[in-house]
Coordinates of C-alpha atoms in Angstrom, one line a residue:
M1 CA 0.0 0.0 0.0
P2 CA 1.4 3.5 -0.8
L3 CA 2.8 5.4 2.1
L4 CA 0.2 8.2 1.5
N5 CA -2.6 5.7 2.2
K6 CA -0.9 4.6 5.4
L7 CA -0.5 8.2 6.6
A8 CA -4.1 9.3 5.7
P9 CA -6.6 6.5 6.2
A10 CA -9.5 6.4 4.0
P11 CA -12.9 7.4 5.5
R12 CA -15.0 4.7 7.0
G13 CA -17.2 3.2 4.4
A14 CA -14.8 3.9 1.5
V15 CA -14.6 1.3 -1.2
G16 CA -11.4 -0.7 -1.1
G17 CA -8.3 0.9 0.3
D18 CA -8.2 4.0 -1.9
P19 CA -9.1 7.5 -0.5
A20 CA -12.7 8.1 -1.2
V21 CA -12.3 11.5 -2.9
P22 CA -15.6 11.3 -4.8
S23 CA -17.4 10.3 -1.6
L24 CA -15.8 13.2 0.4
S25 CA -16.9 15.5 -2.4
R26 CA -20.4 14.3 -2.3
L27 CA -20.4 14.4 1.5
R28 CA -19.2 18.0 1.4
T29 CA -21.9 19.0 -1.0
A30 CA -24.6 17.3 1.1
V31 CA -23.4 18.8 4.4
T32 CA -23.3 22.2 2.7
L33 CA -26.9 21.8 1.6
F34 CA -28.0 21.0 5.2
F35 CA -26.2 24.2 6.4
A36 CA -28.0 26.2 3.7
L37 CA -31.3 24.5 4.5
D38 CA -30.9 25.3 8.2
G39 CA -30.4 29.0 7.5
F40 CA -33.2 29.1 4.9
L41 CA -35.8 27.6 7.3
F42 CA -34.7 29.7 10.3
A43 CA -34.9 32.9 8.3
G44 CA -38.2 31.9 6.9
W45 CA -39.5 31.7 10.4
V46 CA -38.0 34.9 11.7
V47 CA -39.4 37.2 9.0
R48 CA -42.9 36.1 9.9
I49 CA -42.5 36.8 13.6
P50 CA -44.3 40.2 13.4
A51 CA -47.3 38.5 11.8
I52 CA -47.2 35.7 14.4
K53 CA -47.0 38.3 17.2
Q54 CA -50.1 40.0 15.9
Q55 CA -51.9 36.7 15.4
T56 CA -51.3 35.6 19.0
G57 CA -51.9 39.0 20.5
S58 CA -48.6 38.8 22.3
S59 CA -46.8 41.8 23.9
A60 CA -43.0 42.2 23.5
S61 CA -42.4 40.4 26.8
D62 CA -44.9 37.7 26.0
L63 CA -43.2 37.1 22.7
G64 CA -39.8 37.1 24.4
L65 CA -41.1 34.4 26.8
A66 CA -42.4 32.4 23.9
L67 CA -39.1 32.7 22.1
L68 CA -37.5 31.2 25.2
G69 CA -39.1 28.0 24.0
V70 CA -36.6 27.9 21.1
S71 CA -33.7 28.5 23.5
A72 CA -34.9 25.9 26.0
G73 CA -35.4 23.2 23.4
A74 CA -32.1 23.9 21.7
V75 CA -30.0 24.1 24.9
V76 CA -31.3 20.8 26.3
T77 CA -31.0 19.1 23.0
M78 CA -27.4 20.3 22.4
T79 CA -26.3 18.6 25.6
L80 CA -27.8 15.3 24.3
T81 CA -27.1 15.4 20.6
G82 CA -23.4 14.7 21.0
R83 CA -24.3 11.3 22.6
L84 CA -26.7 10.6 19.8
C85 CA -24.0 11.4 17.3
R86 CA -21.6 9.0 19.0
R87 CA -24.2 6.2 19.1
Y88 CA -25.9 6.6 15.7
G89 CA -23.4 8.8 13.8
S90 CA -23.6 12.5 13.0
H91 CA -25.0 11.8 9.5
A92 CA -28.1 10.0 10.7
V93 CA -28.8 12.5 13.4
T94 CA -28.4 15.4 10.8
V95 CA -31.0 13.8 8.5
A96 CA -33.5 13.0 11.3
S97 CA -33.1 16.5 12.8
A98 CA -33.7 18.1 9.3
V99 CA -37.0 16.2 9.0
L100 CA -38.1 17.3 12.5
L101 CA -37.1 20.9 11.7
S102 CA -39.0 20.9 8.4
L103 CA -42.1 19.6 10.1
S104 CA -42.0 21.9 13.1
I105 CA -41.6 25.1 11.2
A106 CA -45.2 24.9 10.1
L107 CA -46.5 24.8 13.7
P108 CA -46.1 28.5 14.9
A109 CA -48.6 29.7 12.3
L110 CA -51.3 27.4 13.7
T111 CA -51.1 28.9 17.2
R112 CA -53.5 31.6 18.6
S113 CA -52.0 32.1 22.1
T114 CA -48.6 32.9 23.6
L115 CA -48.6 29.6 25.5
A116 CA -49.3 27.5 22.4
L117 CA -46.6 29.5 20.5
G118 CA -44.1 28.8 23.3
L119 CA -44.9 25.1 23.3
V120 CA -44.5 24.6 19.5
L121 CA -41.3 26.7 19.6
L122 CA -40.0 24.2 22.1
V123 CA -40.3 21.6 19.5
F124 CA -38.8 23.9 16.8
G125 CA -35.9 24.7 19.2
T126 CA -35.3 21.0 19.8
A127 CA -34.9 20.3 16.1
Y128 CA -32.8 23.5 15.6
G129 CA -30.3 22.6 18.4
A130 CA -30.0 19.0 17.2
I131 CA -29.3 19.8 13.6
N132 CA -26.7 22.5 14.4
V133 CA -24.7 20.2 16.7
A134 CA -25.0 17.2 14.3
M135 CA -24.1 19.0 11.0
N136 CA -21.2 20.8 12.7
S137 CA -19.9 17.5 13.9
A138 CA -20.2 16.2 10.4
A139 CA -18.4 19.2 9.1
V140 CA -15.6 18.8 11.7
D141 CA -15.1 15.2 10.4
L142 CA -14.9 16.5 6.8
V143 CA -12.4 19.2 7.6
A144 CA -10.2 16.6 9.3
A145 CA -10.5 14.2 6.4
L146 CA -10.0 16.8 3.7
R147 CA -7.2 18.5 5.6
R148 CA -8.4 21.8 4.3
P149 CA -9.9 24.8 6.3
V150 CA -13.3 24.5 4.6
M151 CA -15.4 25.3 7.7
P152 CA -16.1 29.0 6.7
G153 CA -17.7 27.6 3.5
F154 CA -20.3 25.7 5.5
H155 CA -21.1 28.8 7.6
A156 CA -21.3 30.9 4.4
A157 CA -23.9 28.4 3.2
F158 CA -25.9 28.9 6.3
S159 CA -25.8 32.7 5.8
L160 CA -26.7 32.3 2.1
G161 CA -29.6 30.2 3.1
G162 CA -30.7 32.8 5.6
M163 CA -30.5 35.5 2.9
L164 CA -32.6 33.5 0.5
G165 CA -35.1 32.6 3.1
A166 CA -35.5 36.2 4.3
G167 CA -35.6 37.5 0.7
L168 CA -38.4 35.0 -0.1
G169 CA -40.2 35.9 3.1
G170 CA -40.1 39.6 2.1
L171 CA -41.5 38.9 -1.3
V172 CA -44.5 36.9 0.0
A173 CA -45.0 38.8 3.3
S174 CA -47.8 41.0 1.8
G175 CA -49.6 38.4 -0.3
L176 CA -49.3 35.1 1.5
S177 CA -50.5 34.2 5.0
P178 CA -48.0 32.9 7.6
A179 CA -49.6 29.5 7.5
A180 CA -49.3 29.1 3.8
H181 CA -45.7 30.4 3.8
L182 CA -44.5 28.2 6.6
L183 CA -46.2 25.2 5.2
G184 CA -44.4 25.8 1.9
L185 CA -41.1 25.9 3.8
T186 CA -42.0 22.5 5.3
V187 CA -42.4 21.1 1.8
V188 CA -39.1 22.6 0.6
G189 CA -37.3 21.3 3.7
L190 CA -38.6 17.8 3.2
L191 CA -37.7 17.8 -0.5
L192 CA -34.2 18.9 0.1
T193 CA -33.7 16.4 2.9
A194 CA -35.0 13.7 0.6
A195 CA -32.4 14.8 -2.0
A196 CA -29.3 15.2 0.2
G197 CA -30.1 12.8 3.1
P198 CA -29.4 9.6 1.2
V199 CA -25.9 10.8 0.5
L200 CA -25.2 11.1 4.2
L201 CA -26.9 7.8 5.1
R202 CA -25.0 5.9 2.4
H203 CA -21.6 7.2 3.4
P204 CA -20.6 7.0 7.0
S205 CA -18.6 9.8 8.6
P206 CA -14.9 10.0 7.6
A207 CA -12.4 8.6 9.9
P208 CA -12.4 10.6 13.2
P209 CA -9.6 13.1 13.8
E210 CA -8.0 10.7 16.3
A211 CA -7.3 8.3 13.4
L212 CA -5.2 11.0 11.7
P213 CA -1.6 11.4 12.6
A214 CA -1.0 13.8 15.5
T215 CA 0.6 17.1 14.6
P216 CA 2.4 19.6 16.8
R217 CA -0.6 21.8 16.8
S218 CA -3.2 19.1 17.5
G219 CA -1.3 17.2 20.0
G220 CA -3.2 14.1 19.4
R221 CA -5.5 13.1 22.3
R222 CA -3.5 14.8 24.9
R223 CA -5.1 15.9 28.2
L224 CA -5.8 19.6 28.3
D225 CA -4.2 21.7 31.0
R226 CA -6.0 24.4 32.9
R227 CA -4.7 27.2 30.6
S228 CA -6.0 25.5 27.5
R229 CA -9.4 24.9 29.0
R230 CA -9.6 28.5 30.0
L231 CA -8.7 29.7 26.6
V232 CA -11.3 27.4 25.0
T233 CA -13.8 29.0 27.3
V234 CA -12.6 32.5 26.3
F235 CA -13.1 31.8 22.6
G236 CA -16.5 30.3 23.4
V237 CA -17.5 33.5 25.1
I238 CA -16.3 35.5 22.1
A239 CA -18.5 33.3 19.9
L240 CA -21.4 33.8 22.3
C241 CA -21.1 37.6 22.3
T242 CA -21.3 37.7 18.5
A243 CA -23.9 35.0 18.0
Y244 CA -26.1 36.9 20.4
G245 CA -26.2 39.7 17.8
E246 CA -27.1 37.3 15.0
G247 CA -30.0 35.8 17.0
A248 CA -31.2 39.3 18.1
L249 CA -31.3 40.7 14.5
A250 CA -32.9 37.5 13.2
D251 CA -35.8 37.7 15.6
W252 CA -36.2 41.4 16.3
G253 CA -34.7 43.2 13.3
A254 CA -37.8 43.1 11.2
L255 CA -40.0 44.1 14.1
H256 CA -37.8 47.1 14.8
L257 CA -38.0 48.3 11.3
A258 CA -41.8 47.8 11.1
Q259 CA -42.7 48.9 14.6
D260 CA -40.3 51.7 15.4
L261 CA -39.5 53.1 11.9
H262 CA -42.8 52.2 10.2
A263 CA -41.2 50.3 7.3
H264 CA -43.3 48.4 4.7
P265 CA -43.5 44.7 5.6
G266 CA -41.4 43.8 2.6
V267 CA -38.7 46.3 3.5
A268 CA -38.8 45.2 7.1
A269 CA -38.2 41.6 6.0
A270 CA -35.4 42.7 3.7
G271 CA -33.5 44.0 6.8
Y272 CA -32.5 40.5 7.8
S273 CA -31.9 39.6 4.2
L274 CA -29.4 42.4 3.9
F275 CA -27.7 41.4 7.1
A276 CA -27.4 37.8 5.9
L277 CA -26.1 39.0 2.5
T278 CA -23.2 41.1 4.0
M279 CA -22.5 38.3 6.4
T280 CA -22.3 35.8 3.5
A281 CA -20.0 38.1 1.6
G282 CA -17.8 38.6 4.6
R283 CA -17.5 34.8 5.2
L284 CA -16.7 34.1 1.5
S285 CA -13.9 36.7 1.7
G286 CA -12.8 35.5 5.2
T287 CA -9.8 33.6 4.1
A288 CA -8.2 36.6 2.3
L289 CA -9.0 38.8 5.3
L290 CA -7.4 36.4 7.7
E291 CA -4.3 36.2 5.5
R292 CA -4.0 39.9 5.5
L293 CA -4.8 40.8 9.1
G294 CA -4.3 37.7 11.0
Q295 CA -6.8 36.1 13.4
T296 CA -6.5 38.4 16.4
R297 CA -6.9 41.6 14.3
T298 CA -9.7 40.1 12.4
L299 CA -11.6 39.4 15.6
V300 CA -10.9 42.9 17.0
A301 CA -11.8 44.7 13.8
G302 CA -14.9 42.6 13.3
G303 CA -16.2 43.3 16.8
A304 CA -15.5 47.0 16.6
T305 CA -17.2 47.2 13.2
A306 CA -20.2 45.3 14.4
A307 CA -20.5 47.6 17.4
V308 CA -20.6 50.7 15.3
G309 CA -23.0 49.2 12.8
M310 CA -25.4 48.0 15.4
L311 CA -25.5 51.4 17.2
L312 CA -26.5 52.9 13.8
G313 CA -29.0 50.1 13.1
A314 CA -30.7 50.5 16.5
L315 CA -30.7 54.3 16.9
A316 CA -31.0 55.6 13.3
P317 CA -34.0 57.8 12.7
S318 CA -34.7 56.5 9.2
V319 CA -35.3 53.1 7.7
W320 CA -32.4 53.4 5.2
L321 CA -29.8 54.4 7.8
A322 CA -31.0 51.4 9.9
L323 CA -30.6 49.1 6.9
L324 CA -27.1 50.5 6.4
G325 CA -26.4 49.7 10.1
F326 CA -27.6 46.2 9.7
A327 CA -25.4 45.7 6.6
V328 CA -22.3 47.0 8.5
T329 CA -23.2 44.7 11.5
G330 CA -23.3 41.7 9.2
L331 CA -19.8 42.5 7.8
G332 CA -18.4 42.9 11.3
L333 CA -19.9 39.7 12.7
A334 CA -19.2 37.5 9.7
N335 CA -16.0 35.9 10.6
I336 CA -15.9 36.2 14.4
F337 CA -17.8 33.0 15.1
P338 CA -15.8 30.8 12.6
V339 CA -12.5 32.2 13.8
A340 CA -13.3 31.8 17.5
V341 CA -14.4 28.2 16.9
A342 CA -11.2 27.5 14.9
R343 CA -9.0 29.0 17.6
A344 CA -10.7 26.7 20.2
G345 CA -10.2 23.8 17.8
A346 CA -6.5 24.6 17.5
L347 CA -6.2 24.4 21.3
A348 CA -8.4 21.3 22.0
G349 CA -9.3 19.7 18.7
P350 CA -12.9 18.6 18.1
A351 CA -13.7 19.0 21.8
G352 CA -12.8 22.6 21.6
V353 CA -14.9 23.1 18.5
A354 CA -17.9 21.5 20.3
A355 CA -17.5 23.6 23.4
A356 CA -17.1 26.9 21.6
S357 CA -20.0 26.1 19.2
T358 CA -22.3 25.2 22.0
L359 CA -21.6 28.5 23.8
G360 CA -22.0 30.4 20.5
Y361 CA -25.3 28.9 19.6
G362 CA -26.4 29.4 23.2
G363 CA -25.8 33.1 22.7
M364 CA -27.8 33.1 19.4
L365 CA -30.8 31.4 21.1
L366 CA -30.7 33.3 24.4
G367 CA -30.3 36.7 22.8
P368 CA -33.9 37.1 21.4
P369 CA -35.7 36.5 24.8
V370 CA -33.4 38.9 26.5
I371 CA -34.1 41.5 23.9
G372 CA -37.8 41.0 24.4
F373 CA -37.7 41.6 28.1
L374 CA -35.4 44.7 27.7
A375 CA -37.8 46.0 25.0
D376 CA -40.7 45.8 27.4
W377 CA -38.7 47.5 30.2
F378 CA -37.1 50.2 28.1
S379 CA -37.7 50.1 24.3
L380 CA -36.7 47.9 21.4
P381 CA -34.1 50.3 20.0
V382 CA -32.4 50.5 23.5
A383 CA -32.6 46.8 23.8
L384 CA -30.8 46.3 20.5
T385 CA -27.9 48.4 21.6
T386 CA -26.9 45.4 23.8
V387 CA -25.8 43.8 20.5
A388 CA -23.3 46.6 20.1
A389 CA -22.1 46.3 23.7
L390 CA -21.4 42.6 23.4
A391 CA -19.7 42.9 20.0
A392 CA -17.4 45.5 21.5
G393 CA -16.9 43.2 24.5
A394 CA -15.8 40.4 22.1
A395 CA -13.3 42.7 20.5
V396 CA -11.8 43.6 23.9
I397 CA -11.7 40.0 25.0
A398 CA -9.9 39.0 21.8
H399 CA -7.4 41.8 22.2
R400 CA -6.6 40.8 25.8
A401 CA -6.4 37.1 24.9
R402 CA -3.9 37.6 22.0
N403 CA -0.7 37.0 24.0
A404 CA -2.0 33.9 25.8
A405 CA -3.4 32.3 22.7
A406 CA -0.7 33.3 20.2
P407 CA 1.7 30.3 20.7
R408 CA -1.0 27.8 19.8
A409 CA -3.0 29.7 17.2
V410 CA -3.3 28.6 13.7

């Protein structure tokens, strides 16, 4: 057997002893589609939140409490999905979660009370948390097998899916009821799962990273010291601070434009679409930015840019200035989450990626309910300034952590 094959074992399920390059390519395409589907469905739900709020007669705090169902379902599921992935494989869990997510997205439009909305969002959050952990686990396996830093591409697909979902939502917001729109998303989700799911089910996950040769940076399966664990937590907190902003804009951006600035429903829905567009562009150009600035400066510059953009988006007196602020915020936040997760992975391997991702998604899911309560106590524009505060905090944390993390950064 060639030496290359000995050093780089073929993925599990490969035919014969040759590297399964075609299989890896198909797997990468399928996983990318699931990232895009996740963003598409999530955005389709968030652009209809104003209509669902009106339909259920919820106040801002009532809506925030109902949105806590998404957070509760996701956080509980995230703690269990890792075990399911180890038992059944991340591919099978990804497909099952996509089916549940597609089915559950139609439920909010059927509710007529805040309590009912919160209960169905608990189901939606369960599916959302499961698919995010499972598909990120599948992506980590692919990154290790391909030995290429392709993780930003998966997250760009999520953002692109969000942009398309929000754009479609804006187009149909005036002429299509929430029930018809969300039911259509269910059909699209099931069709895409039927198309991409068999690829994942036919091809098991590639060989785990532990099967690959240890490198000076990965350290194999070494035991983490206290310093490394602390730094993984630091990068997880950075991910949390920035994901908080993504979740807040997703759930409250359209409502801010419609309620506070009296934007047309289509224009209000376009706010998140614009945010997702600039975030996608930022992630697609992330590699070049990292090569030019380095990781620490990318984190600091991104956090500062997002803070300025969100202050403009929250406090601007006109719709178009607010939209500009949303766009700048998207550019600033674009690469912070992927870079923070990559830094955690450089310190602790897949365990670091999992820890930082869980903290990050926790911020994305807990942000919207917090915004809801603050909006009731103060106002929605004031509540949205917390996004700017946390983005600035992420920049400060990244700057302070630069010396401690530099020796092991990639």
